[in-house]
Amino acid sequence: MAARASRRLFGDLLHKRLASSRYGGHRHCSSIPDSAPKIPHFSKRGRLLTGATLGLVIAGGAYVSTVDEATFCGWLFSATKLVNPFFAFLDAEVAHTLAVSAAARGWVPKEKRPDASILGLEVWGRRFSNPIGLAAGFDKNAEAVEGLLGLGFGFVEVGSVTPVPQEGNLKPRIFRLPQEMAIINRCGFNSEGIVAVAKRLGAQHGKRKLDETSSSSSSSDDTKHGGKAGPGILGVNLGKNKTSEDAAADYVQGVHTLSQYADYLVINVSSPNTPGLRMLQGRKQLKDLVKKVQAARDEMQWGEEGPPPLLVKIAPDLSKEDLEDIAAVALALRLDGLIISNTTVQRPDPVNKNPVAAEPGGLSGKPLFGLSTNILKQMYILTRGRIPLVGCGGVSSGEEAYKKVRAGATLIQLYTAFAYGGPALIPQIKAELAECLERDGFKSILEAVGADCR
């Protein structure tokens, strides 16, 4: 592509040069009257500049055309670091909207390099090329699934999606704390609703089904490579409307409408920005809710793949008794997984010294790492490693992702670090995580899951 662009540019410049020579280089011709306007020759400096430009274009195009795809891909990801400072000058929500739009339009680099084999794993009968995923909250309305998966995430989770469209809380509702690498948000499940999201996912599903059919013949094992969104796994995070008095009905409606497009579903009962939502994490409330959602999912018609796994996303602000109750429900109902954790209402040091800390809402980013990782480790022990856990909260490096894995996470999710670091962070974290695993003698990532709890 670069070579074609350079050839096209070279052709345009050459055409202009010849055109100017045609009029400026034949002044002695008798057919041109003396009174005609004289177009001057290029100056010596102009000729040198033109020659140098053409030389650089030709040489650059020739060089790029010989560079292997992996190297060129690395350049593109590194180049995104130049754009990040621009977003910092924008309002946080405006920057977020622009980032989603860019991914939706394909204005982001596409990862062409294969993931390290040590990062590959199988969960829920699906083959993940790597365990690094994008958490819910970034692509709330499934506008940019293809572009985000193309960045090299092993999985992407959209939502939270509410049954009925709602605006969420009043703006401003997203606040940066750049020194702490953190964000406070109180968006309040702003969503276009399940109908709009279903239309987008349905269109993507139909398009990807063709690619899936053509590639399935080349795979001889029983494990499906990729998911319903094509290469990469798609999760759908379900929420409830603020005005709804029947939370179970909201989640059931989401299951009926969206589960056919999802590789896994998430019941989000842990956002601090919807009044009363976190009360659903109580033992009886959670048990009743999960049973109703599981029943709604299981009564639907499913093919050989079976129904999508069902996970619950919990808060980091839970007591030991709360965690014990959730673990008991998860084991008793054979829940497919838990996401640990959502944002926190706490303001740990040094966030509490920042004036923005007074803003109500959930805190995410680096200050959340220790709290969420501690909850993760406790839950791994309480569930005795029987349930896949997704570690979410404060991960900004491969070393931190590795600590989540050792604490019990089978999969890892990013959000705030991605908002600050951009696309270049993804290959960096994957490479660092692979190095950590190899350094400590693990042959695969699954061998390292829960290593600090054994």
Coordinates of C-alpha atoms in Angstrom, one line a residue:
M1 CA 0.0 0.0 0.0
A2 CA 2.8 2.4 0.9
A3 CA 4.6 1.5 -2.3
R4 CA 1.5 2.2 -4.3
A5 CA 1.1 5.6 -2.6
S6 CA 4.7 6.5 -3.3
R7 CA 4.4 5.6 -6.9
R8 CA 1.2 7.6 -7.2
L9 CA 2.9 10.6 -5.6
F10 CA 5.9 10.3 -7.8
G11 CA 3.7 10.2 -10.9
D12 CA 1.9 13.4 -9.8
L13 CA 5.1 15.2 -9.2
L14 CA 6.6 14.1 -12.5
H15 CA 3.5 15.1 -14.4
K16 CA 3.7 18.6 -12.8
R17 CA 7.4 18.9 -13.6
L18 CA 6.9 17.9 -17.2
A19 CA 4.0 20.3 -17.6
S20 CA 6.0 23.2 -16.2
S21 CA 8.9 22.3 -18.5
R22 CA 6.6 22.2 -21.5
Y23 CA 5.8 25.9 -21.1
G24 CA 8.9 27.2 -19.3
G25 CA 11.6 25.4 -21.3
H26 CA 10.8 26.5 -25.0
R27 CA 10.8 30.3 -25.0
H28 CA 12.6 30.4 -28.4
C29 CA 9.6 28.8 -30.1
S30 CA 8.2 31.2 -32.7
S31 CA 4.6 30.1 -32.0
I32 CA 4.7 31.8 -28.7
P33 CA 4.5 35.6 -29.0
D34 CA 6.9 37.8 -27.0
S35 CA 4.0 39.4 -25.3
A36 CA 2.8 36.1 -23.8
P37 CA 3.2 35.8 -20.0
K38 CA 6.5 34.2 -19.2
I39 CA 6.5 31.3 -16.7
P40 CA 9.9 31.3 -15.1
H41 CA 12.2 28.3 -14.8
F42 CA 12.5 26.5 -11.4
S43 CA 15.2 28.1 -9.4
K44 CA 18.3 26.1 -8.6
R45 CA 17.0 25.8 -5.0
G46 CA 13.6 24.7 -6.3
R47 CA 15.1 22.0 -8.5
L48 CA 17.2 20.7 -5.7
L49 CA 14.2 20.6 -3.4
T50 CA 12.1 18.8 -6.0
G51 CA 14.8 16.3 -6.6
A52 CA 15.3 15.6 -3.0
T53 CA 11.6 15.2 -2.4
L54 CA 11.3 12.8 -5.3
G55 CA 14.3 10.9 -4.0
L56 CA 12.9 10.6 -0.5
V57 CA 9.5 9.5 -1.8
I58 CA 11.0 6.8 -4.1
A59 CA 13.5 5.6 -1.5
G60 CA 10.9 5.6 1.2
G61 CA 8.4 3.7 -0.9
A62 CA 10.9 1.2 -2.0
Y63 CA 12.1 0.6 1.6
V64 CA 8.5 0.3 3.0
S65 CA 7.7 -2.2 0.2
T66 CA 10.6 -4.4 1.4
V67 CA 9.8 -4.2 5.1
D68 CA 8.1 -7.3 6.5
E69 CA 4.5 -7.0 7.6
A70 CA 5.3 -7.5 11.3
T71 CA 7.8 -4.6 11.4
F72 CA 5.4 -2.3 9.6
C73 CA 2.6 -3.2 11.9
G74 CA 4.9 -2.4 14.9
W75 CA 5.5 1.0 13.4
L76 CA 1.8 1.7 13.1
F77 CA 1.1 0.8 16.7
S78 CA 4.1 2.9 17.9
A79 CA 2.9 5.9 15.8
T80 CA -0.4 6.0 17.8
K81 CA 1.7 7.4 20.8
L82 CA 2.0 10.6 18.8
V83 CA -1.8 11.0 18.8
N84 CA -2.4 10.4 22.5
P85 CA -1.4 13.9 23.7
F86 CA -4.1 15.4 21.4
F87 CA -6.9 13.5 23.3
A88 CA -5.6 14.8 26.6
F89 CA -6.6 18.3 25.6
L90 CA -10.2 17.3 24.9
D91 CA -13.0 16.9 27.4
A92 CA -12.9 13.3 28.7
E93 CA -16.2 12.2 27.2
V94 CA -15.5 13.9 23.9
A95 CA -12.2 12.1 23.7
H96 CA -13.9 8.8 24.5
T97 CA -16.5 9.4 21.7
L98 CA -13.8 10.2 19.2
A99 CA -11.8 7.1 20.1
V100 CA -14.9 4.9 19.6
S101 CA -15.6 6.5 16.3
A102 CA -12.1 6.0 15.1
A103 CA -12.2 2.3 16.0
A104 CA -15.6 2.0 14.3
R105 CA -14.3 3.5 11.1
G106 CA -11.1 1.5 11.0
W107 CA -8.9 4.4 11.7
V108 CA -6.8 2.4 14.1
P109 CA -3.9 0.0 13.4
K110 CA -4.7 -3.7 12.7
E111 CA -2.6 -6.3 14.5
K112 CA -1.0 -8.6 11.9
R113 CA 1.5 -10.3 14.2
P114 CA 0.5 -13.6 15.8
D115 CA 0.3 -13.8 19.5
A116 CA 3.0 -15.8 21.4
S117 CA 1.8 -19.4 21.8
I118 CA 2.4 -19.3 25.5
L119 CA -0.5 -16.8 25.8
G120 CA -3.1 -19.0 24.1
L121 CA -5.7 -20.7 26.2
E122 CA -9.0 -22.4 26.1
V123 CA -11.9 -21.2 28.2
W124 CA -15.6 -22.2 27.9
G125 CA -14.8 -24.3 24.8
R126 CA -13.4 -21.3 23.0
R127 CA -9.8 -20.7 22.0
F128 CA -8.4 -17.3 23.1
S129 CA -5.3 -16.3 21.2
N130 CA -4.3 -14.2 24.3
P131 CA -6.0 -13.5 27.7
I132 CA -5.9 -9.6 27.3
G133 CA -9.4 -8.2 26.8
L134 CA -11.2 -4.8 26.7
A135 CA -13.6 -4.3 29.6
A136 CA -17.2 -3.1 29.3
G137 CA -17.7 0.6 29.3
F138 CA -15.6 1.6 26.4
D139 CA -17.8 0.4 23.5
K140 CA -21.1 0.7 25.2
N141 CA -23.2 0.3 22.1
A142 CA -21.2 -2.2 20.1
E143 CA -20.2 0.4 17.5
A144 CA -16.6 -0.7 17.1
V145 CA -16.3 -4.4 17.8
E146 CA -14.4 -5.3 14.6
G147 CA -11.9 -2.4 14.9
L148 CA -11.3 -3.2 18.6
L149 CA -10.8 -6.9 18.1
G150 CA -8.4 -6.0 15.2
L151 CA -6.2 -4.1 17.7
G152 CA -5.1 -7.5 19.1
F153 CA -7.4 -7.9 22.1
G154 CA -8.1 -11.6 22.8
F155 CA -11.7 -10.6 23.6
V156 CA -13.8 -7.5 23.8
E157 CA -16.8 -6.9 26.1
V158 CA -19.5 -4.4 25.0
G159 CA -22.1 -2.7 27.2
S160 CA -23.5 -2.3 29.7
V161 CA -26.6 -2.6 27.6
T162 CA -30.0 -1.6 29.1
P163 CA -33.3 -2.9 27.7
V164 CA -34.7 0.6 27.1
P165 CA -32.4 3.5 25.9
Q166 CA -31.4 5.9 28.6
E167 CA -29.2 9.0 28.8
G168 CA -27.4 8.1 32.0
N169 CA -26.4 10.7 34.5
L170 CA -26.0 14.4 33.8
K171 CA -22.7 15.6 32.3
P172 CA -19.9 16.1 33.1
R173 CA -19.6 12.6 34.4
I174 CA -16.1 11.5 33.5
F175 CA -13.1 13.0 35.3
R176 CA -9.5 12.3 34.7
L177 CA -6.8 12.0 37.3
P178 CA -3.7 11.8 35.0
Q179 CA -1.1 11.9 37.7
E180 CA -2.7 8.9 39.4
M181 CA -3.4 7.2 36.0
A182 CA -7.0 7.0 37.2
I183 CA -10.6 8.0 36.1
I184 CA -13.7 8.7 38.1
N185 CA -17.0 8.2 36.2
R186 CA -20.6 8.3 37.1
C187 CA -22.1 7.6 33.6
G188 CA -25.0 5.6 35.0
F189 CA -25.5 3.0 32.2
N190 CA -25.9 5.5 29.3
S191 CA -27.1 3.1 26.5
E192 CA -28.8 3.1 23.2
G193 CA -30.7 0.0 24.3
I194 CA -30.8 -3.6 23.3
V195 CA -32.6 -3.1 20.0
A196 CA -29.9 -0.8 18.6
V197 CA -27.1 -3.0 19.9
A198 CA -28.8 -6.2 18.5
K199 CA -29.0 -4.6 15.1
R200 CA -25.3 -3.8 15.1
L201 CA -24.3 -7.2 16.4
G202 CA -26.7 -9.0 14.0
A203 CA -25.1 -7.2 11.0
Q204 CA -21.6 -8.1 12.2
H205 CA -22.6 -11.6 13.0
G206 CA -23.9 -12.2 9.4
K207 CA -20.8 -10.7 7.9
R208 CA -18.4 -12.8 10.1
K209 CA -20.4 -16.0 9.6
L210 CA -19.1 -16.2 6.0
D211 CA -15.5 -15.9 7.2
E212 CA -16.1 -18.4 10.0
T213 CA -17.6 -21.0 7.5
S214 CA -14.7 -20.7 5.1
S215 CA -12.1 -21.0 7.8
S216 CA -13.7 -23.8 9.9
S217 CA -12.8 -26.5 7.4
S218 CA -9.1 -25.9 8.0
S219 CA -9.5 -26.6 11.8
S220 CA -9.3 -30.2 12.8
D221 CA -9.8 -29.9 16.6
D222 CA -13.1 -29.6 18.5
T223 CA -12.2 -26.3 20.1
K224 CA -13.6 -23.3 18.2
H225 CA -11.0 -20.7 17.3
G226 CA -12.5 -17.3 17.7
G227 CA -16.2 -16.6 18.4
K228 CA -19.4 -15.2 17.1
A229 CA -17.6 -11.9 16.3
G230 CA -15.1 -13.7 14.2
P231 CA -11.4 -13.9 15.3
G232 CA -11.5 -12.9 19.0
I233 CA -14.2 -13.4 21.6
L234 CA -17.2 -11.1 22.2
G235 CA -18.8 -10.6 25.6
V236 CA -22.0 -8.7 26.2
N237 CA -22.4 -6.9 29.5
L238 CA -26.1 -6.6 30.6
G239 CA -27.4 -3.8 32.8
K240 CA -30.8 -2.6 34.1
N241 CA -32.7 0.6 33.6
K242 CA -32.7 3.1 36.4
T243 CA -36.5 3.3 36.5
S244 CA -37.1 -0.5 36.4
E245 CA -38.4 -2.1 39.5
D246 CA -37.8 -5.6 38.3
A247 CA -34.1 -6.1 37.7
A248 CA -34.4 -9.8 36.8
A249 CA -36.9 -8.9 34.0
D250 CA -34.3 -6.4 32.5
Y251 CA -31.5 -9.0 32.5
V252 CA -33.8 -11.7 31.1
Q253 CA -34.8 -9.3 28.3
G254 CA -31.2 -8.7 27.5
V255 CA -30.5 -12.5 27.4
H256 CA -33.4 -13.1 25.0
T257 CA -32.3 -10.4 22.6
L258 CA -28.5 -10.5 22.7
S259 CA -27.3 -13.9 23.7
Q260 CA -27.4 -15.3 20.1
Y261 CA -24.6 -12.8 19.3
A262 CA -22.5 -13.2 22.4
D263 CA -19.7 -15.7 23.2
Y264 CA -20.4 -14.9 26.9
L265 CA -22.9 -12.8 28.9
V266 CA -22.3 -10.7 32.0
I267 CA -24.8 -9.8 34.7
N268 CA -23.5 -6.4 35.9
V269 CA -24.7 -6.0 39.5
S270 CA -21.8 -3.9 40.7
S271 CA -21.9 -0.4 39.1
P272 CA -21.9 2.2 41.9
N273 CA -23.8 4.7 39.6
T274 CA -27.2 3.0 39.5
P275 CA -29.1 3.3 42.7
G276 CA -29.8 0.0 44.4
L277 CA -27.9 -2.1 41.9
R278 CA -25.2 -3.3 44.3
M279 CA -27.8 -4.6 46.7
L280 CA -28.3 -7.4 44.1
Q281 CA -24.9 -8.9 45.3
G282 CA -26.5 -10.1 48.5
R283 CA -26.8 -13.9 48.8
K284 CA -30.5 -14.3 48.4
Q285 CA -30.9 -11.5 45.8
L286 CA -28.0 -12.8 43.7
K287 CA -29.2 -16.4 43.9
D288 CA -32.7 -15.5 42.8
L289 CA -31.4 -13.3 40.0
V290 CA -28.9 -15.8 38.6
K291 CA -31.4 -18.6 38.6
K292 CA -34.0 -16.6 36.6
V293 CA -31.4 -15.5 34.1
Q294 CA -29.9 -19.0 33.7
A295 CA -33.5 -20.4 33.2
A296 CA -34.2 -17.7 30.5
R297 CA -30.9 -18.6 28.7
D298 CA -31.4 -22.4 28.9
E299 CA -35.0 -22.4 27.6
M300 CA -33.8 -20.9 24.3
Q301 CA -32.9 -23.1 21.4
W302 CA -29.2 -23.7 21.0
G303 CA -27.1 -25.6 18.5
E304 CA -24.1 -27.8 19.2
E305 CA -22.3 -25.0 20.8
G306 CA -24.8 -24.7 23.6
P307 CA -25.8 -21.5 25.4
P308 CA -23.2 -18.7 26.0
P309 CA -21.5 -18.8 29.4
L310 CA -23.0 -16.6 32.1
L311 CA -20.7 -14.5 34.4
V312 CA -21.4 -12.0 37.2
K313 CA -19.4 -8.8 37.6
I314 CA -18.9 -7.9 41.3
A315 CA -17.7 -4.8 43.2
P316 CA -14.3 -4.5 45.0
D317 CA -16.0 -2.9 48.0
L318 CA -17.2 -6.1 49.5
S319 CA -16.7 -7.6 53.0
K320 CA -15.4 -11.1 53.6
E321 CA -18.9 -12.2 54.3
D322 CA -20.2 -10.8 51.0
L323 CA -17.4 -12.6 49.1
E324 CA -18.3 -15.9 50.9
D325 CA -21.9 -15.5 49.9
I326 CA -21.1 -14.8 46.3
A327 CA -18.7 -17.7 46.1
A328 CA -21.4 -20.0 47.6
V329 CA -23.9 -18.9 45.0
A330 CA -21.4 -19.2 42.2
L331 CA -20.5 -22.8 43.2
A332 CA -24.1 -23.9 44.0
L333 CA -25.5 -22.6 40.6
R334 CA -22.4 -23.5 38.7
L335 CA -21.9 -20.0 37.4
D336 CA -19.5 -19.9 34.5
G337 CA -17.3 -17.1 35.8
L338 CA -16.9 -14.0 37.8
I339 CA -15.4 -10.6 36.8
I340 CA -13.4 -9.0 39.6
S341 CA -13.9 -6.2 39.7
N342 CA -15.9 -3.1 38.9
T343 CA -14.9 0.4 39.9
T344 CA -14.6 1.4 43.6
V345 CA -16.3 4.1 45.6
Q346 CA -13.2 4.3 47.9
R347 CA -10.6 7.0 47.4
P348 CA -7.3 5.4 48.4
D349 CA -4.1 7.3 48.8
P350 CA -2.9 9.3 46.8
V351 CA -6.3 9.8 45.0
N352 CA -7.8 11.3 48.2
K353 CA -5.4 14.2 48.0
N354 CA -6.7 15.2 44.5
P355 CA -9.5 17.8 44.4
V356 CA -11.3 15.6 41.8
A357 CA -11.6 12.9 44.4
A358 CA -14.7 14.7 45.8
E359 CA -16.6 13.9 42.6
P360 CA -19.1 11.0 43.3
G361 CA -18.7 7.9 41.1
G362 CA -16.6 4.9 40.6
L363 CA -12.8 5.1 40.6
S364 CA -10.8 3.0 38.1
G365 CA -7.2 2.8 37.0
K366 CA -3.9 2.3 38.8
P367 CA -5.2 3.0 42.4
L368 CA -7.7 0.2 42.0
F369 CA -5.0 -2.5 41.3
G370 CA -4.2 -3.5 44.8
L371 CA -7.8 -3.6 46.1
S372 CA -9.2 -5.5 43.1
T373 CA -6.3 -8.0 43.1
N374 CA -6.8 -8.8 46.8
I375 CA -10.5 -9.4 46.1
L376 CA -9.5 -11.6 43.2
K377 CA -7.2 -13.7 45.3
Q378 CA -9.8 -14.2 48.0
M379 CA -12.4 -15.3 45.5
Y380 CA -10.1 -17.8 43.9
I381 CA -9.5 -19.4 47.2
L382 CA -13.2 -19.3 48.1
T383 CA -14.2 -21.0 44.8
R384 CA -11.2 -23.4 45.1
G385 CA -10.2 -22.5 41.5
R386 CA -13.2 -24.2 40.1
I387 CA -14.7 -21.1 38.3
P388 CA -12.8 -19.0 35.7
L389 CA -12.2 -15.5 37.1
V390 CA -11.6 -12.4 35.0
G391 CA -9.2 -10.0 36.6
C392 CA -10.1 -6.3 36.0
G393 CA -8.8 -3.2 37.7
G394 CA -5.6 -1.2 37.4
V395 CA -3.7 -3.3 34.9
S396 CA -1.3 -1.1 32.9
S397 CA 1.7 -3.4 32.3
G398 CA 2.5 -7.1 31.5
E399 CA 3.9 -7.5 35.0
E400 CA 0.6 -6.3 36.6
A401 CA -1.4 -8.6 34.3
Y402 CA 0.9 -11.5 35.5
K403 CA 0.2 -10.6 39.1
K404 CA -3.5 -10.9 38.3
V405 CA -2.9 -14.3 36.7
R406 CA -0.9 -15.6 39.7
A407 CA -3.7 -14.3 42.0
G408 CA -6.3 -16.4 40.2
A409 CA -7.3 -14.7 37.0
T410 CA -7.7 -16.8 33.9
L411 CA -8.4 -13.7 31.7
I412 CA -7.5 -10.1 32.1
Q413 CA -9.4 -6.9 31.2
L414 CA -8.1 -3.3 30.6
Y415 CA -10.0 -0.1 30.3
T416 CA -8.4 3.0 32.0
A417 CA -4.8 2.1 31.0
F418 CA -6.0 1.7 27.4
A419 CA -7.7 5.1 27.6
Y420 CA -4.4 6.7 28.6
G421 CA -2.0 4.5 26.7
G422 CA -3.9 3.9 23.5
P423 CA -3.4 1.0 21.0
A424 CA 0.4 0.7 21.6
L425 CA -0.3 -0.6 25.1
I426 CA -1.8 -3.8 23.9
P427 CA 1.2 -5.5 22.2
Q428 CA 3.4 -4.1 25.0
I429 CA 1.4 -5.8 27.7
K430 CA 1.2 -9.1 25.7
A431 CA 4.9 -9.2 25.2
E432 CA 5.7 -8.4 28.8
L433 CA 3.2 -11.0 30.0
A434 CA 4.8 -13.7 27.8
E435 CA 8.3 -12.7 29.2
C436 CA 7.0 -13.0 32.8
L437 CA 5.6 -16.5 32.1
E438 CA 8.8 -17.7 30.4
R439 CA 11.0 -16.1 33.1
D440 CA 9.3 -18.2 35.8
G441 CA 9.4 -21.4 33.8
F442 CA 5.7 -21.7 32.9
K443 CA 4.9 -23.5 29.6
S444 CA 1.5 -21.9 29.3
I445 CA -0.6 -19.2 30.9
L446 CA -3.0 -21.7 32.4
E447 CA -0.1 -23.2 34.5
A448 CA 0.3 -19.8 36.2
V449 CA -3.3 -19.2 37.1
G450 CA -3.6 -19.1 40.9
A451 CA 0.1 -19.8 41.5
D452 CA 0.2 -17.5 44.5
C453 CA -2.7 -19.3 46.1
R454 CA -1.3 -22.8 46.0

